[in-house]
Amino acid sequence: MPPASLLPPGYFTAGVLLTDAVIAEAIEREKARTRGVIELIASENIVSRAVLDVQGSILTNKTVEGLPGKRYHAGAVNVDVVERTAIERACQLFGCRFANVQPHSGSQANHAVLHAVAEPGETIVAMDLNAGGHLSHGASVNFSGKWFEVINYGVDASSGLIDYDQVIDLARKHRPKLIIAGGSAYPRALDFAAFRRAADVGGAKLLVDMAHFAGLVAGGAHESPFPHADIVTTTTYKSLRGPRGAIILWNDEGSRKRINNAVFPGLQGTPSLHIVAAKAVALGEALRPEFARYAAAVLANARTLAARLQRHGFDLVGGGTDTPLMLVDLRAKDLAGAPAAQSLERAGIVANMNPIPSDSADLRVMSGLRFGVSGATTRGLGVVDFEVLGDLIAEVLEGLRVSSGDNGAAEARVAETVQRIAARYPTYG
Ligand code: DSN
């Protein structure tokens, strides 16, 4: 008898459709789901076929540690080209001198910066999670909140805007090692110069986490955090329209070793080189002239949706948006985030519940809804579509308000219109 094969049939040749029915079916169902709905999750986008392909390339097989030209494993000649290209493109796109393209996620990029600039127990100043901050900016449940002394700034209760005098006062009083600007639900432009003043007053480094609006910065539709920031982090998969992962950007030669060493060996081992390659491809796309038009369209669509929701009487935290996202405070409509998001999903509009500043609602329910337009803009939806979407969101939420739970009729009506809109904007074919 021949020895049993070490590999399942088709190991080097067959795709998942032929080899794994459970996963293949989940992917096919996900394709079908996304075809028929409009995704307004602020942290999502739709990558190009090239970015998709590169993530499935043989680069996934390569293990290295260290930086291009200084690897601990042999055979790195080609992945060095890949990583150097990603670094060069990141620096060119954002107008800075140094980039580390290895972080597996935005949280790890932020953790690496903390590791590079502060010692455990030292003080950082960052936006409160409930005011729109991020878990990795010192939330009590996160490693960053457990290892560092975190002083939070929030937003003004009536305007929903950051109180920069408060940030400067906190910096003066607590003399933190790091001030973090940015978050995951703050919709307005940040005053980078004011953050710089706070950092200078407190003798701190300034980190800007531009994850949600990086694509607008890349496309010239939002001010750049440089030269005010010492260090900038961003995920690559939101408005920047690349793969899962993140990058760290900075200008100071003196920080180079500390930041690179904080990523590896400080926090991570081998980078995901197929993802680094996909970052390079996405950054290359963002350097093209089409991306500036995309960024302008994202901003126009976000402002259109925000204005339409306001016309329907919804309260927007911060009074509107300068970024791809907006945050709706549902309290005035006597609605809660979880049931609102569930009803919208049944109507084909996918968004997430979110805390609003000083939210007192249960964390499983929350009082807000966050919408983002980056993915739908990639799909091709324009301002007229977003006016209609604003009307449809209002129809679902109004239905939910008056029906006390059973909103089936409005959901079915809206789902039909959403499917018609979605059908006009196919993606991968
Ligand atoms: N930070 C999370 C969000 O904004 O949804 C994931 O990227």
Coordinates of N, CA and C in Angstrom, one line a residue, residues 52-242:
L52 N -7.1 42.8 -2.0 CA -7.6 41.5 -1.6 C -6.7 40.4 -2.0
D53 N -6.2 40.4 -3.3 CA -5.4 39.4 -3.8 C -4.1 39.2 -3.0
V54 N -3.5 40.4 -2.7 CA -2.1 40.4 -2.1 C -2.3 39.7 -0.7
Q55 N -3.4 39.9 -0.1 CA -3.6 39.3 1.3 C -3.7 37.8 1.2
G56 N -4.0 37.3 0.0 CA -4.1 35.8 -0.2 C -2.8 35.3 -0.9
S57 N -1.8 36.1 -0.9 CA -0.6 35.7 -1.7 C 0.4 34.8 -0.8
I58 N 1.4 34.3 -1.4 CA 2.4 33.4 -0.7 C 3.2 34.2 0.3
L59 N 3.1 35.5 0.3 CA 3.9 36.2 1.3 C 3.4 35.8 2.7
T60 N 2.2 35.2 2.8 CA 1.8 34.8 4.1 C 2.7 33.7 4.7
N61 N 3.5 33.1 3.9 CA 4.3 32.0 4.3 C 5.6 32.4 4.9
K62 N 6.0 33.7 4.7 CA 7.4 34.1 5.1 C 7.4 34.6 6.5
T63 N 8.4 34.1 7.2 CA 8.7 34.5 8.6 C 10.0 35.3 8.6
V64 N 9.9 36.5 9.1 CA 11.1 37.3 9.4 C 10.9 38.0 10.7
E65 N 11.9 38.5 11.3 CA 11.8 39.5 12.4 C 12.8 40.6 12.1
G66 N 12.5 41.8 12.7 CA 13.4 42.9 12.5 C 12.9 43.8 11.3
L67 N 13.8 44.6 10.8 CA 13.4 45.6 9.8 C 14.1 45.2 8.5
P68 N 13.7 45.8 7.3 CA 14.3 45.4 6.1 C 15.8 45.7 6.2
G69 N 16.6 44.7 5.7 CA 18.1 44.8 5.7 C 18.7 44.4 7.0
K70 N 17.8 44.2 8.0 CA 18.3 43.8 9.4 C 17.4 42.7 9.9
R71 N 17.4 41.6 9.2 CA 16.4 40.5 9.6 C 17.2 39.4 10.4
Y72 N 16.4 38.7 11.2 CA 16.9 37.6 11.9 C 16.7 36.3 11.2
H73 N 16.0 36.3 10.1 CA 15.8 35.1 9.3 C 16.3 35.3 7.9
A74 N 16.8 34.2 7.3 CA 17.3 34.4 5.9 C 16.1 34.4 4.9
G75 N 16.4 34.7 3.6 CA 15.4 34.6 2.6 C 14.5 35.8 2.5
A76 N 15.0 36.9 3.0 CA 14.1 38.1 3.2 C 14.2 39.1 2.0
V77 N 14.9 38.7 0.9 CA 15.2 39.7 -0.1 C 13.9 40.3 -0.7
N78 N 12.9 39.5 -1.0 CA 11.7 40.0 -1.6 C 10.8 40.7 -0.6
V79 N 10.7 40.2 0.6 CA 9.8 40.9 1.5 C 10.5 42.2 2.0
D80 N 11.8 42.3 1.9 CA 12.4 43.6 2.2 C 12.0 44.6 1.2
V81 N 11.8 44.2 -0.1 CA 11.3 45.2 -1.1 C 9.9 45.6 -0.8
V82 N 9.1 44.6 -0.4 CA 7.7 44.9 0.0 C 7.7 45.9 1.2
E83 N 8.4 45.6 2.2 CA 8.3 46.5 3.4 C 8.9 47.8 3.2
R84 N 10.0 47.9 2.4 CA 10.6 49.2 2.1 C 9.6 50.0 1.3
T85 N 8.9 49.4 0.4 CA 8.0 50.1 -0.5 C 6.8 50.7 0.4
A86 N 6.3 49.9 1.3 CA 5.2 50.3 2.2 C 5.7 51.5 3.0
I87 N 6.9 51.4 3.5 CA 7.4 52.5 4.4 C 7.6 53.8 3.5
E88 N 8.2 53.7 2.3 CA 8.4 54.9 1.5 C 7.0 55.5 1.1
R89 N 6.1 54.7 0.8 CA 4.8 55.2 0.4 C 4.1 55.9 1.5
A90 N 4.2 55.3 2.7 CA 3.5 55.9 3.9 C 4.1 57.3 4.2
C91 N 5.5 57.3 4.1 CA 6.2 58.6 4.3 C 5.8 59.7 3.3
Q92 N 5.7 59.2 2.0 CA 5.4 60.1 0.9 C 3.9 60.6 1.1
L93 N 3.0 59.7 1.4 CA 1.6 60.0 1.5 C 1.4 61.0 2.6
F94 N 2.0 60.8 3.8 CA 1.7 61.7 4.9 C 2.7 62.7 5.2
G95 N 3.7 62.8 4.3 CA 4.7 63.9 4.5 C 5.5 63.8 5.7
C96 N 6.0 62.6 6.0 CA 6.9 62.5 7.3 C 8.1 61.7 6.9
R97 N 9.1 61.6 7.9 CA 10.4 61.0 7.6 C 10.4 59.5 7.9
F98 N 9.6 59.1 8.9 CA 9.8 57.7 9.3 C 8.4 57.0 9.4
A99 N 8.4 55.7 9.1 CA 7.1 54.9 9.3 C 7.5 53.5 9.7
N100 N 6.7 53.0 10.6 CA 6.7 51.5 10.9 C 5.4 50.9 10.4
V101 N 5.5 50.0 9.5 CA 4.3 49.5 8.9 C 3.9 48.1 9.4
Q102 N 4.5 47.7 10.5 CA 4.3 46.3 11.0 C 3.1 46.1 12.0
P103 N 2.6 47.2 12.7 CA 1.6 46.9 13.7 C 0.4 46.1 13.1
H104 N 0.0 45.1 13.9 CA -1.1 44.2 13.4 C -2.4 44.9 13.5
S105 N -2.5 45.9 14.4 CA -3.8 46.6 14.6 C -3.5 48.0 15.1
G106 N -4.6 48.8 15.1 CA -4.5 50.2 15.7 C -4.1 50.1 17.2
S107 N -4.7 49.2 17.9 CA -4.4 49.1 19.3 C -3.0 48.8 19.5
Q108 N -2.4 47.9 18.7 CA -1.0 47.6 18.9 C -0.1 48.7 18.5
A109 N -0.5 49.5 17.5 CA 0.3 50.7 17.2 C 0.3 51.7 18.4
N110 N -0.9 51.9 19.0 CA -1.0 52.8 20.1 C -0.2 52.2 21.3
H111 N -0.3 50.9 21.5 CA 0.5 50.3 22.6 C 2.0 50.5 22.4
A112 N 2.4 50.3 21.1 CA 3.8 50.5 20.8 C 4.3 51.9 21.2
V113 N 3.4 52.9 20.8 CA 3.8 54.3 21.2 C 3.9 54.5 22.7
L114 N 3.0 53.9 23.4 CA 3.0 54.0 24.9 C 4.3 53.4 25.4
H115 N 4.6 52.2 24.8 CA 5.8 51.5 25.2 C 7.1 52.3 24.9
A116 N 7.0 53.0 23.8 CA 8.2 53.8 23.4 C 8.4 55.1 24.2
V117 N 7.3 55.7 24.7 CA 7.5 57.0 25.3 C 7.3 57.1 26.8
A118 N 6.6 56.0 27.4 CA 6.3 56.1 28.8 C 6.7 54.8 29.5
E119 N 6.9 54.9 30.8 CA 7.2 53.7 31.7 C 5.9 53.4 32.4
P120 N 5.7 52.1 32.8 CA 4.5 51.8 33.6 C 4.4 52.7 34.8
G121 N 3.2 53.2 35.0 CA 2.9 54.1 36.2 C 3.0 55.5 35.8
E122 N 3.6 55.9 34.7 CA 3.7 57.3 34.3 C 2.3 57.7 33.8
T123 N 2.2 59.0 33.6 CA 0.9 59.6 33.3 C 0.7 59.9 31.8
I124 N -0.5 59.6 31.4 CA -0.9 60.0 30.0 C -2.2 60.7 30.1
V125 N -2.4 61.6 29.2 CA -3.7 62.4 29.1 C -4.4 62.0 27.8
A126 N -5.6 61.5 27.8 CA -6.3 61.0 26.6 C -7.8 61.2 26.8
M127 N -8.5 61.2 25.7 CA -9.9 61.4 25.7 C -10.7 60.2 26.3
D128 N -11.6 60.5 27.1 CA -12.4 59.5 27.8 C -13.1 58.6 26.7
L129 N -13.1 57.3 26.9 CA -13.8 56.4 26.0 C -15.2 56.9 25.7
N130 N -15.9 57.2 26.8 CA -17.3 57.6 26.6 C -17.5 58.9 25.8
A131 N -16.4 59.7 25.8 CA -16.5 61.0 25.0 C -16.1 60.8 23.6
G132 N -15.7 59.6 23.2 CA -15.4 59.3 21.8 C -13.9 58.8 21.7
G133 N -13.3 58.5 22.8 CA -11.9 58.1 22.8 C -11.8 56.6 22.3
H134 N -10.7 56.0 22.7 CA -10.5 54.6 22.2 C -10.0 53.7 23.3
L135 N -10.3 52.4 23.3 CA -9.9 51.5 24.3 C -8.4 51.6 24.6
S136 N -7.6 51.7 23.5 CA -6.2 51.6 23.7 C -5.6 53.0 24.1
H137 N -6.4 54.0 24.4 CA -6.0 55.3 24.8 C -6.1 55.4 26.4
G138 N -6.1 54.2 27.0 CA -6.1 54.3 28.5 C -7.4 53.9 29.1
A139 N -8.3 53.2 28.4 CA -9.6 52.8 29.0 C -9.2 51.8 30.2
S140 N -10.1 51.9 31.2 CA -9.7 51.1 32.4 C -9.7 49.6 32.2
V141 N -10.4 49.1 31.2 CA -10.5 47.7 30.9 C -9.3 47.3 30.0
N142 N -8.6 48.2 29.5 CA -7.5 47.9 28.5 C -6.1 47.9 29.3
F143 N -5.2 47.2 28.7 CA -3.8 47.2 29.2 C -3.3 48.6 29.5
S144 N -3.6 49.5 28.5 CA -3.1 50.9 28.6 C -3.7 51.6 29.9
G145 N -4.9 51.3 30.3 CA -5.5 51.9 31.5 C -5.0 51.3 32.7
K146 N -4.5 50.0 32.6 CA -4.0 49.3 33.8 C -2.6 49.7 34.1
W147 N -1.8 49.9 33.1 CA -0.4 50.1 33.3 C 0.0 51.6 33.4
F148 N -0.8 52.5 33.0 CA -0.5 53.9 33.1 C -1.5 54.7 33.9
E149 N -1.0 55.8 34.4 CA -1.9 56.7 35.2 C -2.6 57.5 34.1
V150 N -3.9 57.3 34.0 CA -4.6 58.0 32.9 C -5.5 59.1 33.4
I151 N -5.3 60.3 32.8 CA -6.1 61.5 33.1 C -6.9 61.7 31.9
N152 N -8.2 61.7 32.0 CA -9.1 61.9 30.9 C -9.5 63.3 30.7
Y153 N -9.6 63.7 29.4 CA -10.4 64.9 29.1 C -11.6 64.4 28.4
G154 N -12.6 65.3 28.4 CA -13.9 64.9 27.7 C -14.3 65.9 26.7
V155 N -15.6 66.0 26.5 CA -16.2 67.1 25.6 C -17.1 67.9 26.4
D156 N -17.3 69.1 26.0 CA -18.3 70.0 26.6 C -19.7 69.4 26.5
A157 N -20.4 69.4 27.7 CA -21.7 68.7 27.7 C -22.7 69.3 26.7
S158 N -22.7 70.6 26.5 CA -23.7 71.1 25.5 C -23.3 71.1 24.1
S159 N -22.0 71.4 23.8 CA -21.6 71.5 22.4 C -21.1 70.1 21.9
G160 N -20.7 69.3 22.8 CA -20.1 68.0 22.3 C -18.7 68.1 21.8
L161 N -18.1 69.3 22.0 CA -16.8 69.6 21.4 C -15.7 69.5 22.5
I162 N -14.5 69.2 22.1 CA -13.4 69.1 23.0 C -13.1 70.5 23.6
D163 N -13.0 70.5 24.9 CA -12.6 71.8 25.6 C -11.1 71.8 25.7
Y164 N -10.5 72.6 24.8 CA -9.0 72.6 24.7 C -8.4 73.3 25.9
D165 N -9.1 74.2 26.5 CA -8.6 74.8 27.8 C -8.4 73.7 28.8
Q166 N -9.4 72.8 28.9 CA -9.3 71.7 29.9 C -8.1 70.9 29.6
V167 N -7.8 70.6 28.3 CA -6.7 69.7 27.9 C -5.4 70.4 28.4
I168 N -5.3 71.7 28.1 CA -4.1 72.5 28.5 C -3.9 72.5 30.0
D169 N -5.0 72.7 30.7 CA -5.0 72.7 32.2 C -4.5 71.4 32.7
L170 N -5.1 70.3 32.2 CA -4.7 69.0 32.6 C -3.2 68.7 32.4
A171 N -2.7 69.2 31.2 CA -1.3 69.0 30.9 C -0.4 69.7 31.9
R172 N -0.9 71.0 32.2 CA -0.1 71.8 33.1 C 0.0 71.2 34.5
K173 N -1.2 70.7 34.9 CA -1.3 70.1 36.3 C -0.6 68.8 36.4
H174 N -0.8 67.9 35.4 CA -0.3 66.5 35.6 C 1.0 66.2 34.9
R175 N 1.5 67.1 34.1 CA 2.8 66.9 33.3 C 2.9 65.5 32.8
P176 N 2.0 65.1 31.9 CA 2.0 63.7 31.4 C 3.2 63.5 30.5
K177 N 3.5 62.2 30.3 CA 4.6 61.8 29.3 C 4.0 61.9 27.9
L178 N 2.7 61.7 27.8 CA 2.0 61.6 26.5 C 0.6 62.2 26.5
I179 N 0.3 63.0 25.5 CA -1.1 63.4 25.3 C -1.6 62.7 24.0
I180 N -2.8 62.1 24.1 CA -3.3 61.4 22.9 C -4.5 62.2 22.4
A181 N -4.5 62.6 21.1 CA -5.6 63.2 20.5 C -6.2 62.2 19.5
G182 N -7.5 62.2 19.4 CA -8.1 61.3 18.4 C -8.9 60.2 19.2
G183 N -9.7 59.5 18.4 CA -10.5 58.5 19.1 C -11.3 57.7 18.0
S184 N -12.4 57.1 18.5 CA -13.2 56.3 17.5 C -14.6 56.8 17.3
A185 N -15.0 57.9 18.0 CA -16.3 58.4 17.8 C -16.4 59.9 17.9
Y186 N -15.3 60.6 17.8 CA -15.3 62.0 17.8 C -15.4 62.5 16.4
P187 N -16.5 63.2 16.0 CA -16.8 63.5 14.6 C -16.1 64.7 14.0
R188 N -15.7 65.7 14.9 CA -15.2 67.0 14.4 C -13.7 67.0 14.2
A189 N -13.3 68.0 13.4 CA -11.8 68.1 13.2 C -11.2 68.4 14.6
L190 N -10.0 67.9 14.8 CA -9.2 68.2 16.0 C -8.4 69.4 15.8
D191 N -8.2 70.2 16.8 CA -7.4 71.4 16.8 C -6.0 70.9 17.1
F192 N -5.2 70.5 16.1 CA -3.9 70.0 16.4 C -3.0 71.0 17.1
A193 N -3.1 72.3 16.7 CA -2.3 73.3 17.3 C -2.5 73.5 18.7
A194 N -3.8 73.4 19.1 CA -4.1 73.5 20.6 C -3.6 72.3 21.3
F195 N -3.7 71.1 20.7 CA -3.0 69.9 21.4 C -1.5 70.1 21.5
R196 N -0.9 70.7 20.5 CA 0.5 71.0 20.6 C 0.9 71.9 21.7
R197 N 0.0 72.9 21.9 CA 0.2 73.9 23.0 C 0.1 73.1 24.3
A198 N -0.9 72.2 24.4 CA -1.0 71.4 25.7 C 0.2 70.6 25.9
A199 N 0.7 69.9 24.8 CA 1.9 69.1 25.0 C 3.1 69.9 25.4
D200 N 3.3 71.1 24.8 CA 4.4 72.0 25.2 C 4.3 72.5 26.6
V201 N 3.1 72.8 27.0 CA 2.9 73.3 28.4 C 3.2 72.2 29.4
G202 N 2.9 71.0 29.1 CA 3.1 69.9 30.0 C 4.3 69.1 29.8
G203 N 5.2 69.5 28.8 CA 6.4 68.7 28.6 C 6.1 67.3 28.1
A204 N 5.1 67.2 27.3 CA 4.7 65.8 26.9 C 4.9 65.6 25.4
K205 N 5.0 64.4 24.9 CA 4.9 64.1 23.5 C 3.4 64.1 23.1
L206 N 3.2 64.4 21.8 CA 1.8 64.4 21.3 C 1.6 63.3 20.3
L207 N 0.7 62.4 20.6 CA 0.3 61.3 19.7 C -1.1 61.7 19.1
V208 N -1.2 61.7 17.8 CA -2.5 61.9 17.1 C -2.8 60.5 16.5
D209 N -3.9 60.0 17.0 CA -4.5 58.7 16.4 C -5.5 59.1 15.4
M210 N -5.1 59.1 14.1 CA -6.0 59.6 13.0 C -6.8 58.4 12.3
A211 N -6.9 57.3 13.0 CA -7.5 56.1 12.4 C -8.7 56.4 11.5
H212 N -9.6 57.2 12.1 CA -10.9 57.4 11.3 C -10.8 58.3 10.2
F213 N -9.9 59.3 10.3 CA -9.9 60.3 9.2 C -8.6 60.3 8.4
A214 N -7.8 59.2 8.5 CA -6.5 59.2 7.8 C -6.7 59.3 6.3
G215 N -7.8 58.7 5.8 CA -8.0 58.8 4.3 C -8.3 60.2 3.9
L216 N -8.9 61.0 4.7 CA -9.2 62.4 4.4 C -7.9 63.1 4.4
V217 N -7.0 62.8 5.4 CA -5.7 63.5 5.4 C -4.9 63.1 4.1
A218 N -4.9 61.9 3.8 CA -4.2 61.4 2.6 C -4.7 62.1 1.4
G219 N -6.0 62.3 1.3 CA -6.6 62.9 0.1 C -6.7 64.4 0.2
G220 N -6.2 65.0 1.2 CA -6.2 66.5 1.3 C -7.6 67.1 1.7
A221 N -8.4 66.2 2.3 CA -9.7 66.8 2.7 C -9.8 67.0 4.2
H222 N -8.7 67.0 4.9 CA -8.6 67.2 6.3 C -7.2 67.7 6.6
E223 N -7.1 68.6 7.5 CA -5.7 69.0 7.9 C -4.8 67.9 8.4
S224 N -3.5 68.0 8.1 CA -2.6 66.9 8.5 C -2.2 67.1 10.0
P225 N -2.1 66.1 10.8 CA -1.6 66.2 12.2 C -0.2 66.7 12.2
F226 N 0.6 66.5 11.2 CA 2.0 67.0 11.1 C 1.9 68.5 10.6
P227 N 2.7 69.4 11.1 CA 3.9 69.2 12.0 C 3.6 69.2 13.5
H228 N 2.3 69.3 13.9 CA 2.0 69.5 15.3 C 2.3 68.2 16.1
A229 N 2.0 67.1 15.6 CA 2.1 65.8 16.3 C 3.6 65.3 16.3
D230 N 4.0 64.7 17.4 CA 5.3 64.0 17.5 C 5.2 62.7 16.8
I231 N 4.1 62.0 17.0 CA 3.9 60.7 16.5 C 2.4 60.6 16.0
V232 N 2.2 59.9 14.9 CA 0.8 59.7 14.4 C 0.6 58.2 14.2
T233 N -0.5 57.7 14.7 CA -0.9 56.3 14.4 C -2.1 56.3 13.5
T234 N -2.3 55.3 12.7 CA -3.6 55.1 12.0 C -3.7 53.6 11.7
T235 N -5.0 53.2 11.8 CA -5.3 51.9 11.2 C -5.3 52.1 9.7
T236 N -5.1 51.0 8.9 CA -5.1 51.1 7.5 C -6.4 50.7 6.8
Y237 N -7.4 50.3 7.6 CA -8.6 49.7 7.0 C -9.8 50.5 7.0
K238 N -9.7 51.7 7.6 CA -10.9 52.5 7.6 C -11.0 53.4 6.4
S239 N -10.9 54.8 6.6 CA -11.0 55.6 5.4 C -9.8 55.5 4.5
L240 N -8.7 54.9 5.0 CA -7.5 54.7 4.2 C -7.6 53.6 3.2
R241 N -8.6 52.7 3.5 CA -9.1 51.7 2.5 C -8.0 50.6 2.2
G242 N -7.4 50.2 3.2 CA -6.4 49.1 3.0 C -6.8 47.9 3.9

